[in-house]
Amino acid sequence: NPEEKAAEILALETEIANVQWPREKRRDRDLTLNQIERAKLSDDYPNFDWDTYFAQTGYKVPELNISQPEPVKAVIEIINDTALDKWKSYLTYHTIKNNAGLLSEDIYLANFDFYGTTLSGQQEPRPRWKRAVSQMSGTQSLGFAIGKIYVNEYFPESSKTQMAELVENLRTALGQRIDNLDWMGEETKVNAKEKLMAFRPKIGYPDKWQPFEGLSIKSDDLVGNVRNLRSFFHEESVAKELEKTDRERWGMTPQQVNAYYNSSFNEIVFPAAILQPPFFDPNADPAVNYGAIGAVIGHEMGHGFDDQGSKSDANGIQRNWWTDADRAAFEAKADKLAAQYSQYEPIEGNFVNGRNSLGENIGDVGGLAMAYHAYKLSLDGKEAPVIDGLTGDQRFFLAWAQVWREKRTEQSMLNQLRAGTHAPGRFRAQAPRNHDAWYEAFDVQPGDELYLAPEERVRIW
């Protein structure tokens, strides 16, 4: 009976979900760092056949991290208390769901009806060619092979050079800002500057492309091709598990419009696709580039100093490099920013989770300040020209706002509010409320809708 099976699967999924930590707790690196020797797993997490598990995966790792200790123990209980037939139904369903985009159109559309329309409000599925490109563009697919073609077509070396200069200008600006912080003591400043100078930027594309030797691809077997890709990357991971970590690997493909900070490597990464308008234009006015991609650079640098990234040092090791007084001062400012964003109400009765989005909000507010500082340094004391009736400062802040324009359904917005770590674009665009220069640029006065009194503006970095 399909209805009964569906009810069983939903009940099992709900049971598993209910024992997980809340999202805010799962963000806390102090709580999720729980290293354990492989040999002691059965002692601390009994009633699960760990030997068979690792034999099946192929991993021989001598030590690992259990990010959620209590939930793992609870899931082991669920595994042992749930009938085998229910697990068969659960795994069958998830196998079909996870491969819906590879199967017949009726299966894909049934999956889209729930995940696309019901959950996200999307009325029409994407064209098949876009789905195909998306399927092949991931890091665990042919993404880097496609990325190599993308880079050759759309990313000149001159853009990489110009971007590298922007990164160094932002590094200089943040260094000066750290020197001038009035809430941080000298000891912590030294450690912060050490971490800043150790940032490793990666721009555009990897120096060494992902090899695909030994991968079997057939023109008439989509499901088989995807399974071969999964096996290919799994076997590569198993083969390299005990080797020294490859710091040259990328976690995103060049054609992905995104950027990231990796705290374990203390690196900031900017794929080629985000180095296109509206984020970056090699021929654009400097104010626009600093307000757009400059603030994104600052945002990623800011992740190294947000509420969680700040728990890792210059070498990517999780340790406390703060004095107690400085950490307390930082936490107080972070709490104030979390409270500010928690007041935003995109949909009546549904607010931004300022605590869950705190890292991103610190990145936005701090990154914008760094980018503005770097922009002013680039002017070398000169006045920016007025272009189309707009001053340099006005163009800077408008560029920031424009990159966050978006259209989305109410269902999609609700999903982001419940589970996302980013504030909606409208509220990311409002980060300048915390910067005095924005008020001066647009003559924002008390009584204006977005006005924040000076004592309510949050300045961390």
XYZ file of C-alpha atoms in Angstrom:
461
model
C 0.000 0.000 0.000
C 1.792 3.192 -1.161
C 0.011 5.442 1.354
C 1.010 3.231 4.264
C 4.602 3.036 3.036
C 4.726 6.818 2.645
C 3.409 7.292 6.180
C 6.030 4.876 7.538
C 8.849 6.675 5.713
C 7.668 10.091 6.902
C 7.386 8.832 10.485
C 10.930 7.444 10.344
C 12.313 10.648 8.818
C 10.539 12.683 11.494
C 11.951 10.483 14.252
C 15.482 10.974 12.903
C 14.970 14.723 12.485
C 13.650 15.149 16.014
C 16.864 13.889 17.629
C 19.127 16.283 15.686
C 20.538 19.382 17.321
C 18.910 22.680 16.303
C 20.673 24.566 13.509
C 22.101 27.201 15.827
C 23.767 24.501 17.909
C 25.093 22.702 14.820
C 26.912 25.932 13.836
C 28.867 26.058 17.104
C 32.343 24.676 16.456
C 33.079 24.334 20.143
C 30.215 21.842 20.361
C 30.812 20.005 17.091
C 34.527 19.291 17.623
C 34.463 15.816 19.203
C 37.442 13.810 17.984
C 37.616 10.119 18.784
C 39.912 7.226 17.922
C 38.395 4.706 15.544
C 39.232 1.902 18.007
C 37.086 3.524 20.719
C 33.963 4.016 18.617
C 32.323 0.811 19.783
C 32.915 1.776 23.424
C 31.411 5.252 23.174
C 28.805 4.444 20.519
C 27.831 0.794 21.121
C 25.182 -1.369 19.476
C 26.303 -0.523 15.955
C 28.508 -2.675 13.714
C 31.247 -0.140 13.033
C 33.616 -2.764 11.593
C 31.156 -3.688 8.847
C 30.354 -0.027 8.240
C 33.978 0.921 7.621
C 34.650 -2.249 5.649
C 31.818 -1.314 3.293
C 32.964 2.291 2.875
C 36.615 1.331 2.453
C 37.896 3.969 4.873
C 40.657 3.041 7.326
C 40.886 6.383 9.104
C 42.384 5.961 12.620
C 40.635 9.015 14.051
C 37.455 10.875 13.213
C 35.131 13.582 14.473
C 31.578 13.047 15.724
C 29.923 16.419 15.191
C 26.707 15.511 17.079
C 27.442 12.901 19.769
C 24.001 12.596 21.377
C 22.101 12.495 18.063
C 24.418 9.750 16.761
C 23.608 7.638 19.811
C 19.912 8.350 19.329
C 20.022 7.355 15.653
C 21.761 4.095 16.576
C 18.808 3.355 18.862
C 16.399 4.154 16.039
C 18.312 1.825 13.710
C 18.039 -1.044 16.181
C 14.409 -0.376 17.129
C 13.046 -0.032 13.581
C 11.909 -3.072 11.620
C 14.034 -4.061 8.622
C 11.099 -3.723 6.209
C 10.729 -0.054 7.170
C 14.403 0.543 6.446
C 14.005 -1.128 3.068
C 11.121 1.211 2.240
C 13.067 4.223 3.503
C 16.186 3.403 1.475
C 14.181 2.510 -1.648
C 12.378 5.843 -1.504
C 15.572 7.837 -1.013
C 17.325 5.993 -3.831
C 14.507 6.978 -6.193
C 14.275 10.545 -4.850
C 18.011 11.143 -5.061
C 18.047 9.950 -8.665
C 14.731 11.448 -9.792
C 16.461 13.818 -12.200
C 18.072 10.863 -13.972
C 14.964 8.744 -14.383
C 11.814 8.996 -16.490
C 10.018 12.322 -16.892
C 7.025 11.191 -14.808
C 9.288 10.398 -11.844
C 11.110 13.715 -12.241
C 7.818 15.655 -12.391
C 6.426 13.857 -9.330
C 9.560 14.830 -7.434
C 9.364 18.407 -8.766
C 5.712 18.711 -7.769
C 6.723 18.460 -4.111
C 10.258 19.861 -3.911
C 9.765 22.478 -6.618
C 6.129 23.562 -6.376
C 4.963 22.696 -2.853
C 8.152 23.628 -1.006
C 9.480 26.416 -3.233
C 6.472 27.734 -5.159
C 8.120 27.089 -8.527
C 5.393 26.572 -11.114
C 7.435 25.237 -14.021
C 10.494 22.989 -14.023
C 13.681 24.244 -15.611
C 14.276 23.347 -19.262
C 15.814 19.942 -19.676
C 19.117 21.339 -20.982
C 19.548 23.428 -17.830
C 18.844 20.406 -15.661
C 21.439 18.449 -17.636
C 24.104 21.136 -17.260
C 23.337 21.414 -13.540
C 23.586 17.642 -13.112
C 27.033 17.587 -14.688
C 28.398 20.769 -13.076
C 28.987 19.621 -9.501
C 32.369 18.986 -7.919
C 31.483 15.276 -7.715
C 30.567 15.172 -11.395
C 32.148 16.604 -14.536
C 32.102 20.112 -13.087
C 35.802 20.816 -13.436
C 35.877 19.510 -17.012
C 33.049 21.923 -17.837
C 34.775 24.618 -15.790
C 37.902 24.387 -17.911
C 35.823 25.142 -21.009
C 34.054 27.996 -19.201
C 37.340 29.593 -18.143
C 38.762 29.403 -21.665
C 35.659 31.113 -23.045
C 34.769 33.697 -20.419
C 37.621 34.425 -18.016
C 40.670 36.287 -19.346
C 43.918 36.242 -17.397
C 43.661 40.018 -17.033
C 40.560 39.601 -14.853
C 42.475 37.256 -12.566
C 45.291 39.803 -12.252
C 42.887 42.647 -11.502
C 41.044 40.539 -8.944
C 44.313 39.639 -7.206
C 45.048 43.353 -6.810
C 41.616 43.932 -5.287
C 42.183 41.107 -2.801
C 45.479 42.610 -1.671
C 43.883 46.050 -1.355
C 41.189 44.551 0.874
C 43.857 42.775 2.923
C 45.635 46.094 3.463
C 42.377 47.793 4.435
C 41.441 45.109 6.955
C 44.925 45.232 8.455
C 44.562 48.956 9.053
C 41.104 48.479 10.501
C 42.371 45.840 12.938
C 45.114 48.232 14.045
C 42.483 50.886 14.782
C 39.947 48.725 16.646
C 39.133 50.298 20.003
C 37.580 47.157 21.485
C 40.484 44.755 20.838
C 43.742 44.581 22.788
C 47.224 44.391 21.300
C 47.781 40.694 21.996
C 44.679 39.656 20.076
C 45.431 42.163 17.321
C 48.792 40.474 16.707
C 47.061 37.107 16.313
C 44.353 38.589 14.089
C 46.939 40.235 11.831
C 48.883 36.968 11.629
C 45.744 35.206 10.451
C 44.949 37.959 7.965
C 48.403 37.814 6.405
C 48.132 34.026 6.131
C 44.921 34.159 4.054
C 45.433 32.168 0.827
C 43.396 33.603 -2.060
C 42.317 31.344 -4.921
C 40.989 33.189 -7.941
C 39.129 31.987 -11.013
C 40.118 28.359 -11.375
C 42.445 25.708 -9.924
C 46.062 25.595 -11.044
C 45.710 21.847 -11.485
C 42.554 20.457 -13.064
C 40.728 17.378 -11.805
C 41.951 14.300 -13.719
C 39.382 11.796 -14.993
C 41.630 8.923 -16.074
C 39.907 5.579 -15.641
C 36.371 7.005 -15.651
C 33.945 5.113 -17.881
C 31.272 7.207 -19.647
C 28.728 5.866 -22.162
C 26.436 7.907 -24.402
C 23.355 5.760 -23.685
C 23.525 5.149 -19.909
C 22.846 8.250 -17.804
C 22.198 6.408 -14.545
C 25.243 4.218 -15.088
C 27.391 7.251 -15.845
C 26.347 9.009 -12.646
C 26.953 5.862 -10.611
C 30.386 5.545 -12.198
C 31.135 9.159 -11.284
C 30.109 8.577 -7.678
C 32.284 5.472 -7.487
C 35.165 7.306 -9.165
C 35.206 10.101 -6.587
C 34.599 7.740 -3.670
C 37.506 5.534 -4.672
C 39.697 8.611 -5.109
C 38.733 9.781 -1.614
C 39.479 6.383 -0.062
C 42.827 6.168 -1.851
C 43.882 9.583 -0.533
C 42.396 9.448 2.967
C 45.705 8.952 4.754
C 47.713 11.254 2.495
C 48.623 14.808 3.381
C 45.673 17.110 2.736
C 45.738 18.597 -0.752
C 45.391 22.337 -0.192
C 45.180 23.006 -3.917
C 41.791 21.314 -4.319
C 38.751 23.504 -4.838
C 35.363 23.083 -3.173
C 33.532 24.855 -6.020
C 33.770 24.699 -9.783
C 34.785 27.789 -11.812
C 31.310 28.187 -13.333
C 29.573 28.514 -9.962
C 28.410 32.038 -9.061
C 29.583 31.979 -5.475
C 32.601 32.390 -3.214
C 33.680 30.791 0.058
C 36.050 30.854 3.003
C 37.572 27.555 4.135
C 38.643 27.868 7.762
C 40.577 24.582 7.754
C 42.882 25.937 5.033
C 42.431 29.631 5.929
C 41.699 30.323 2.272
C 39.314 32.626 0.394
C 38.077 31.312 -2.950
C 36.490 33.214 -5.845
C 35.367 31.111 -8.844
C 35.491 32.699 -12.294
C 31.708 32.929 -12.618
C 31.320 35.408 -9.756
C 33.965 37.582 -11.427
C 31.402 38.727 -13.993
C 28.819 41.568 -13.923
C 27.100 42.605 -11.739
C 29.733 41.493 -9.191
C 32.830 42.379 -11.198
C 33.514 44.188 -14.445
C 37.147 44.853 -15.437
C 36.017 47.994 -17.254
C 33.749 49.336 -14.516
C 34.189 52.408 -12.359
C 36.269 51.473 -9.265
C 33.449 52.543 -6.931
C 31.179 49.932 -8.508
C 33.743 47.129 -8.343
C 34.627 47.905 -4.731
C 30.944 48.076 -3.751
C 30.179 44.758 -5.434
C 33.049 42.250 -5.663
C 35.134 44.251 -3.177
C 32.472 43.762 -0.531
C 32.273 40.062 -1.449
C 36.035 39.773 -0.923
C 35.588 41.514 2.419
C 32.681 39.212 3.240
C 34.824 36.104 2.741
C 37.677 37.624 4.728
C 35.103 38.463 7.378
C 34.210 34.780 7.680
C 37.687 34.244 9.039
C 36.711 36.559 11.869
C 33.001 35.811 12.320
C 31.477 34.069 15.342
C 32.722 30.635 14.207
C 35.602 31.294 11.782
C 37.273 33.319 14.527
C 37.755 30.084 16.459
C 40.458 28.922 14.011
C 43.967 30.359 13.814
C 46.247 31.344 10.930
C 46.981 27.678 10.177
C 43.346 26.608 10.227
C 43.687 24.931 13.623
C 40.729 25.310 15.934
C 42.093 27.000 19.053
C 41.383 30.087 21.140
C 43.731 32.917 20.120
C 41.722 35.607 21.928
C 42.068 37.114 25.373
C 38.955 36.607 27.481
C 38.207 40.335 27.519
C 38.499 40.692 23.754
C 36.344 37.643 23.119
C 33.671 38.997 25.444
C 33.729 42.359 23.640
C 33.397 40.597 20.285
C 30.524 38.418 21.496
C 28.667 41.487 22.790
C 28.882 43.154 19.379
C 27.861 39.930 17.639
C 24.841 39.591 19.937
C 23.813 43.136 19.060
C 24.005 42.359 15.335
C 22.023 39.141 15.797
C 19.303 41.099 17.579
C 19.234 43.707 14.795
C 18.688 41.129 12.045
C 16.146 39.222 14.130
C 13.856 42.255 13.871
C 13.532 41.889 10.089
C 10.139 40.456 9.085
C 10.051 39.519 5.370
C 6.666 37.808 5.719
C 4.169 38.707 8.412
C 4.883 36.626 11.499
C 8.104 35.188 10.031
C 11.392 36.797 11.030
C 15.018 36.438 10.006
C 16.904 34.187 12.425
C 19.628 36.614 13.432
C 21.496 33.959 15.391
C 21.527 31.317 12.661
C 22.538 33.896 10.024
C 25.054 35.644 12.281
C 28.182 34.501 10.457
C 26.849 35.754 7.128
C 25.678 39.039 8.621
C 29.069 39.672 10.230
C 30.561 38.953 6.805
C 28.226 41.417 5.076
C 28.527 44.291 7.541
C 32.264 43.844 8.046
C 32.993 43.126 4.395
C 31.237 46.300 3.329
C 33.316 48.335 5.796
C 36.551 46.757 4.524
C 35.597 47.383 0.894
C 34.716 51.024 1.571
C 38.025 51.510 3.380
C 39.903 49.924 0.458
C 37.991 52.083 -2.026
C 39.021 55.226 -0.179
C 42.646 54.047 -0.120
C 42.487 53.525 -3.887
C 41.537 57.181 -4.389
C 44.798 58.228 -2.708
C 43.203 61.317 -1.209
C 41.570 62.470 -4.451
C 37.864 63.130 -5.002
C 36.014 60.493 -6.986
C 34.364 61.847 -10.139
C 30.607 62.386 -10.267
C 29.154 60.010 -12.869
C 25.537 60.201 -14.033
C 24.859 62.564 -11.169
C 26.105 60.084 -8.556
C 29.095 60.542 -6.271
C 31.651 57.793 -5.796
C 30.207 56.898 -2.388
C 26.698 56.693 -3.819
C 27.858 54.413 -6.634
C 29.693 52.230 -4.108
C 26.597 51.620 -1.979
C 24.279 51.263 -4.978
C 26.553 48.558 -6.401
C 26.254 46.650 -3.130
C 22.464 46.888 -3.181
C 22.190 45.866 -6.822
C 24.011 42.548 -6.447
C 21.327 41.392 -3.996
C 18.332 41.995 -6.250
C 16.227 38.867 -6.483
C 12.801 37.502 -7.312
C 11.491 34.678 -5.173
C 8.258 33.030 -4.146
C 6.811 33.234 -0.666
C 7.364 29.500 -0.174
C 11.028 29.857 -1.090
C 11.375 32.775 1.313
C 9.819 30.750 4.131
C 12.267 27.911 3.475
C 15.193 30.297 3.703
C 13.913 31.809 6.936
C 13.496 28.367 8.493
C 16.662 26.678 7.313
C 19.004 29.126 5.579
C 22.106 30.746 7.019
C 21.767 33.855 4.827
C 19.332 36.709 5.320
C 17.101 37.369 2.275
C 18.684 39.634 -0.339
C 16.527 42.615 0.630
C 18.032 42.646 4.105
C 21.560 41.912 2.947
C 21.205 45.043 0.821
C 20.431 46.968 4.016
C 23.812 46.235 5.637
C 24.904 49.873 4.984
C 22.525 50.938 7.771
C 25.466 50.218 10.068
C 27.895 52.509 8.208
C 28.104 56.255 8.798
C 29.296 56.900 5.233
C 25.991 55.627 3.829
C 24.050 58.183 5.846
C 26.295 60.944 4.558
C 26.175 59.711 0.956
C 22.377 59.780 0.749
C 21.576 62.316 3.481
C 19.628 59.730 5.494
C 17.995 61.444 8.455
C 16.084 60.461 11.619
C 12.577 59.521 10.581
C 13.690 57.884 7.331
C 12.632 54.242 7.137
C 16.105 52.694 7.263
C 17.654 55.137 9.713
C 19.500 53.653 12.683
C 20.594 55.867 15.539
C 24.413 55.977 15.859
C 24.356 53.947 19.079
C 22.360 51.198 17.310
C 24.830 50.800 14.450
C 27.042 47.745 14.817
C 30.728 48.068 13.974
C 32.831 44.962 14.472
C 35.515 44.943 11.767
